[in-house]
Coordinates of C-alpha atoms and ligand atoms in Angstrom, one line a residue:
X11 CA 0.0 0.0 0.0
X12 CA 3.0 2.6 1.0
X13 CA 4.1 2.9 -2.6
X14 CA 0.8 4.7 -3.5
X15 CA 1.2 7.1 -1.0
X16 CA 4.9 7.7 -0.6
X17 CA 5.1 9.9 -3.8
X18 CA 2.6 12.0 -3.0
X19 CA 3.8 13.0 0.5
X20 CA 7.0 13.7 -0.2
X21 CA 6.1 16.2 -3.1
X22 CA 2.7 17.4 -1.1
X23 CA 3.4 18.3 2.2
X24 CA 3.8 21.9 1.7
X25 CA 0.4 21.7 -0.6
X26 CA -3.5 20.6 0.1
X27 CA -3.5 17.1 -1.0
X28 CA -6.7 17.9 -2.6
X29 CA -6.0 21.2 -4.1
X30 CA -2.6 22.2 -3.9
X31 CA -3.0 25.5 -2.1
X32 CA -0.5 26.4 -0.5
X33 CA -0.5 25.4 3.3
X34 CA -0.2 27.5 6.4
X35 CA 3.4 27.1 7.0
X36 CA 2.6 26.3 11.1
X37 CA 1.0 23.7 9.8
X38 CA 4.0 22.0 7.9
X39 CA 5.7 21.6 10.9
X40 CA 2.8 18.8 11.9
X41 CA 3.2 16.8 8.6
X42 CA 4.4 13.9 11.2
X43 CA 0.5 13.6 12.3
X44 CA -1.7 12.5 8.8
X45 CA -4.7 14.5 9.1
X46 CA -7.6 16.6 7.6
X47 CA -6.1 19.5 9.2
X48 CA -2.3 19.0 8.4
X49 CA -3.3 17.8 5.0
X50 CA -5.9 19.9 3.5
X51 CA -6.5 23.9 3.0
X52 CA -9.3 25.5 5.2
X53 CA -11.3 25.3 2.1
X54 CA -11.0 21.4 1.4
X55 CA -11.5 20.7 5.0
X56 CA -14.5 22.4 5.1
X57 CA -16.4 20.2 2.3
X58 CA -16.2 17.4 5.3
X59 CA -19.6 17.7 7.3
X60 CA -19.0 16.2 10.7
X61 CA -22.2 14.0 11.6
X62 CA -24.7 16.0 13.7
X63 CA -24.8 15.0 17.1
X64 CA -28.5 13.3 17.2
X65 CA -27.8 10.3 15.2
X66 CA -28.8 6.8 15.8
X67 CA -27.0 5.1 17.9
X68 CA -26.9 1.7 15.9
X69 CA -25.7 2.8 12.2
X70 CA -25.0 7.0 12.7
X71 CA -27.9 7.8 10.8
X72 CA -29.0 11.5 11.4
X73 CA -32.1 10.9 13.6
X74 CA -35.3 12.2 11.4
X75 CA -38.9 13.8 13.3
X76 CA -40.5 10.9 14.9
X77 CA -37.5 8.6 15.4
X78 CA -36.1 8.7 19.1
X79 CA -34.1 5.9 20.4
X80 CA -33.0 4.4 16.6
X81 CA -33.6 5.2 13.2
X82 CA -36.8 3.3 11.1
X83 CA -34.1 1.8 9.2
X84 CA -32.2 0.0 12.2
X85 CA -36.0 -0.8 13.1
X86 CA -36.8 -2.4 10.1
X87 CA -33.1 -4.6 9.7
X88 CA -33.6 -5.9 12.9
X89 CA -37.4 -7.0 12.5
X90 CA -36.0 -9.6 9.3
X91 CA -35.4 -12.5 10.7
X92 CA -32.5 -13.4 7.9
X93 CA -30.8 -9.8 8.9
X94 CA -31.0 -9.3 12.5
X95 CA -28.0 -8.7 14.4
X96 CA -25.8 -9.6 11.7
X97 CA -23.9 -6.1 11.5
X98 CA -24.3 -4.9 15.7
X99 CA -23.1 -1.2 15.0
X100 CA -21.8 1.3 12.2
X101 CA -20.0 4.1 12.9
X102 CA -19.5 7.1 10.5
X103 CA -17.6 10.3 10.6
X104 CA -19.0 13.0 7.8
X105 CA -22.3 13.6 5.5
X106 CA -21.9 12.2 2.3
X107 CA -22.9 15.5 0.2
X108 CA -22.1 16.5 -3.1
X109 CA -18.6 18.0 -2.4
X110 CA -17.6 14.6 -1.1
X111 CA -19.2 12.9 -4.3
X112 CA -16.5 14.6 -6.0
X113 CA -13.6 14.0 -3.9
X114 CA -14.6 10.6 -3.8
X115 CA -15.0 10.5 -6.9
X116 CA -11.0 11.6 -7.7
X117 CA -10.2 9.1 -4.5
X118 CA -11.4 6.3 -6.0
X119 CA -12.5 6.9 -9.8
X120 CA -9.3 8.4 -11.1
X121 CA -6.7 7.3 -9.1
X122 CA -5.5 9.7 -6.1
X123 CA -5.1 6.9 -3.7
X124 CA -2.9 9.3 -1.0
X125 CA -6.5 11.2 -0.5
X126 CA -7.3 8.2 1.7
X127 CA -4.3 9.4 4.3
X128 CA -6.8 12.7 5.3
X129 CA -8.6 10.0 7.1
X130 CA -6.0 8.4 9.1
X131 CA -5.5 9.8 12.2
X132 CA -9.3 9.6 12.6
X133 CA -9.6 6.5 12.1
X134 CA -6.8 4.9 14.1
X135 CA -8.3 7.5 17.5
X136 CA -11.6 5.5 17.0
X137 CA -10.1 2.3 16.5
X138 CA -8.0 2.9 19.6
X139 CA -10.6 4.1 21.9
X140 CA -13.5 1.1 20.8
X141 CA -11.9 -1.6 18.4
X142 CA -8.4 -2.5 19.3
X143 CA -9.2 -6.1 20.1
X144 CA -11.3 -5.8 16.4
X145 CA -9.7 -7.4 13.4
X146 CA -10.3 -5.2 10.1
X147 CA -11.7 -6.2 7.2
X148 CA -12.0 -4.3 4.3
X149 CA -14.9 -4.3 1.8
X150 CA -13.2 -6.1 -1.5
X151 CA -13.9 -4.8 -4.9
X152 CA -14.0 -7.7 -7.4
X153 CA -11.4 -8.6 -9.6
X154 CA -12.5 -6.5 -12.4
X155 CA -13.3 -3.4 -10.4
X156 CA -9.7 -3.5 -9.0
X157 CA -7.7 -4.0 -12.2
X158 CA -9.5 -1.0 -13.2
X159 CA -9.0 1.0 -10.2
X160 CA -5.7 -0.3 -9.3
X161 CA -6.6 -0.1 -5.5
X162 CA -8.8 -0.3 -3.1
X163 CA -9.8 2.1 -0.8
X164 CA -11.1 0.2 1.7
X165 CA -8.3 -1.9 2.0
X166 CA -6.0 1.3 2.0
X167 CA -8.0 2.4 5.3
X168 CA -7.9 -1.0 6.8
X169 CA -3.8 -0.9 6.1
X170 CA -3.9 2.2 8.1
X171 CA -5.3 0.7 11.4
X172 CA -2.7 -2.1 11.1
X173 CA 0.4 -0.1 11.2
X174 CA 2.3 -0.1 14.4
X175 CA 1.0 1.8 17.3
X176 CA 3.3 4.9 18.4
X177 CA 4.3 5.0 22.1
X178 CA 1.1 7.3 22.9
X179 CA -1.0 4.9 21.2
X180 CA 0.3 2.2 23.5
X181 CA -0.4 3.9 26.5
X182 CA -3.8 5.0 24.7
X183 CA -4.0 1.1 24.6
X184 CA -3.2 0.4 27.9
X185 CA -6.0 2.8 29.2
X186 CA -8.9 1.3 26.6
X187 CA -7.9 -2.3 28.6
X188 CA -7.3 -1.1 32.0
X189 CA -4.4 -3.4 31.8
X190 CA -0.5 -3.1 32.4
X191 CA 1.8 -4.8 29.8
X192 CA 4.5 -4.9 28.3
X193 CA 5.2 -1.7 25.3
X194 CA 6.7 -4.2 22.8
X195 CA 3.8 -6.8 23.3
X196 CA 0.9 -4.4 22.3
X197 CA 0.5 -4.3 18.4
X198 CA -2.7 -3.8 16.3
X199 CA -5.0 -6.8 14.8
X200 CA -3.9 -7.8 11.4
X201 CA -6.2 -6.8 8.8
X202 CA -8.2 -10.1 7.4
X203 CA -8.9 -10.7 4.0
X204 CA -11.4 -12.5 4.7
X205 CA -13.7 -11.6 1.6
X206 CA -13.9 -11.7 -1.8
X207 CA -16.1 -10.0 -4.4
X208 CA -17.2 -12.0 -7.2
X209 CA -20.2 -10.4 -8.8
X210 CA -19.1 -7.3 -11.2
X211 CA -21.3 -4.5 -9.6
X212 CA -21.9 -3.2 -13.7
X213 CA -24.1 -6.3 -14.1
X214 CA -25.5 -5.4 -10.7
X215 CA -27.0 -2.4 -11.4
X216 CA -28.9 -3.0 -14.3
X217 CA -30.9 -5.4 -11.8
X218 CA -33.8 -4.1 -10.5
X219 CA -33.5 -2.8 -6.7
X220 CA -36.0 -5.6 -5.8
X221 CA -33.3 -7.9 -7.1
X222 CA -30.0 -5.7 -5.8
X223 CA -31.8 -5.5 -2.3
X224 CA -33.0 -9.8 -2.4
X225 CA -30.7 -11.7 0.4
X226 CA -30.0 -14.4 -2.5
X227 CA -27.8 -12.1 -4.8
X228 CA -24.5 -11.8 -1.8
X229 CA -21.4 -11.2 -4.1
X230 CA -19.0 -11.6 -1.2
X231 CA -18.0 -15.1 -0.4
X232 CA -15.4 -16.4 2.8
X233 CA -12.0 -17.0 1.7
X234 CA -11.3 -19.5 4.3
X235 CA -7.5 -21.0 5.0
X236 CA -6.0 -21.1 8.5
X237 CA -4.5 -17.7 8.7
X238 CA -7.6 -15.7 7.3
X239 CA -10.5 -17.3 9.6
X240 CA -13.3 -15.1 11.5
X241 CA -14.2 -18.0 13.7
X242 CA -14.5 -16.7 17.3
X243 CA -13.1 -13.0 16.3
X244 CA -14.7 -9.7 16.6
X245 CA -14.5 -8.0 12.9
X246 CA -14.6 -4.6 11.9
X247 CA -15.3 -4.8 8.8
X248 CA -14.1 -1.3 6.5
X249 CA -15.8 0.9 3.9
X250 CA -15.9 4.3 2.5
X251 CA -19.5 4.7 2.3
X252 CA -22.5 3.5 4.1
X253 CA -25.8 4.6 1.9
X254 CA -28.0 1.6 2.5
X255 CA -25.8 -0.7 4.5
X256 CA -26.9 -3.5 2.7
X257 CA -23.4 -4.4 1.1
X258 CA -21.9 -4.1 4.6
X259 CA -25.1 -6.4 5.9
X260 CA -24.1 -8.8 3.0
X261 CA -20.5 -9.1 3.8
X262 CA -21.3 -9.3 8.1
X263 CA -23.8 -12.5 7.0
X264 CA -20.4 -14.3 5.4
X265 CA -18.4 -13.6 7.8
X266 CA -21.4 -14.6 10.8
X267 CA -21.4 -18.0 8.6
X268 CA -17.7 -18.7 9.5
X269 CA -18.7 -17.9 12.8
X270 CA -17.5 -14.3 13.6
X271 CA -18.6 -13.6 17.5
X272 CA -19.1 -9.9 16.7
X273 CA -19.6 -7.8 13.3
X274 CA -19.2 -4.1 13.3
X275 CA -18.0 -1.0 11.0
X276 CA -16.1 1.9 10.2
X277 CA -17.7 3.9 7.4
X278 CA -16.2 7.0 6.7
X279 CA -19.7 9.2 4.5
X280 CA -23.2 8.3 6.2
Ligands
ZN23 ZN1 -7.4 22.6 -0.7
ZN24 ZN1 -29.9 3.4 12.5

């Protein structure tokens, strides 16, 4: 994954990642902490709507008139009998709007894989303070999609929250367990790739949504071998987007077949 983003930085740091402005030079200084704000111009960083704070607390949906304790949508997963309690929580960070439709769109469409680094410190601060005993597992594109795309984002944010804790992360660690150990025994989960994508999404969408939505058409199947299994493990399974959460329901029900004990997710646009 570093290769993608190595160029970039090196070339960047003094520039928005998204569009090259200038940066504050008090910023630069901070270039050693990957974020939104030491990465993009006040302008860029402003297309990214944090969440408002009344949102469900099952999936991070902004709460509408009439809904109190959960959204209808939660409601309504967890009254099906074939989807209920297959993905326990989702967690998102911004509004997915039409400024992120086109950043997204350059992240993923044409190519700027380093975009994905604006989301890195926030991610890793969640994963420290509610997942770090979570293995991640990214959303796959199938074969074709990749080839085309040459990455994938969600496995480029799952990479992020395997890379090796820094001292404050450790003693970050330390506090989530309430535990003592030793520094050089606390590392991050491996990421599991523990799916893969076989239906082309193309052919997808020229399905009906009757069809799309129907529990029968899952493109994700387990890859199981010894050092990829679920069984017994808390997942965190990864995606950039969370629109109807079916894809992330779809994937949770594979990995709840090979016996997962808990399915959750990091989405970054709700
Ligand atoms: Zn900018
Ligand atoms: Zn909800």
């Amino acid at each position: 994954m570093d290769h993608l983003l190595r160029g970039s930085l090196r070339n960047e740091m003094k520039h928005c990642l998204y569009c090259l402005a200038p940066l504050p030079e008090h910023f630069q200084w901070k270039n050693v902490f990957l974020s939104e704000t030491t990465l993009l111009c006040e302008t860029c960083r402003n297309m990214f709507t944090p969440l408002p704070k009344n949102v469900c607390p099952k999936c991070s949906k902004p709460l509408q008139k009439g809904e109190e304790t959960q959204c209808h949508d939660c409601i309504r997963w967890e009254k099906s009998t074939h989807w209920k309690g297959i993905l326990e929580h989702n967690t998102s960070f911004y509004v997915y709007n039409d400024d992120i439709k086109d950043f997204v769109a350059r992240w993923k469409y044409r190519g700027d894989a380093a975009l994905a680094l604006v989301f890195k410190e926030k991610l890793r601060r969640l994963y420290l303070q509610n997942y770090v005993d979570y293995y991640p597992v990214p959303i796959p594109l199938s074969k074709e999609r990749f080839t085309e795309r040459g990455f994938n984002q969600s496995a480029l944010l799952a990479s992020f929250l395997a890379t090796p804790y820094t001292i404050f992360e450790k003693l970050q660690w330390m506090r989530t367990h309430r535990t003592y150990r030793k520094l050089k025994e606390i590392a991050p989960q491996p990421v599991l790739h523990a799916l893969r994508r076989n239906i082309d999404e193309k052919k997808q969408s020229k399905k009906s949504r009757y069809e799309r939505l129907t529990f029968t058409k899952n493109p994700f199947v387990s890859v199981s071998s010894h050092e990829v299994s679920v069984k017994g493990k808390k997942i965190l399974l990864i995606d950039d987007i969370y629109t109807t959460g079916m894809t992330l329901r779809k994937a949770a029900y594979r990995l709840k077949e090979e016996e997962a004990a808990s399915v959750r997710s990091i989405t970054l646009f709700r």
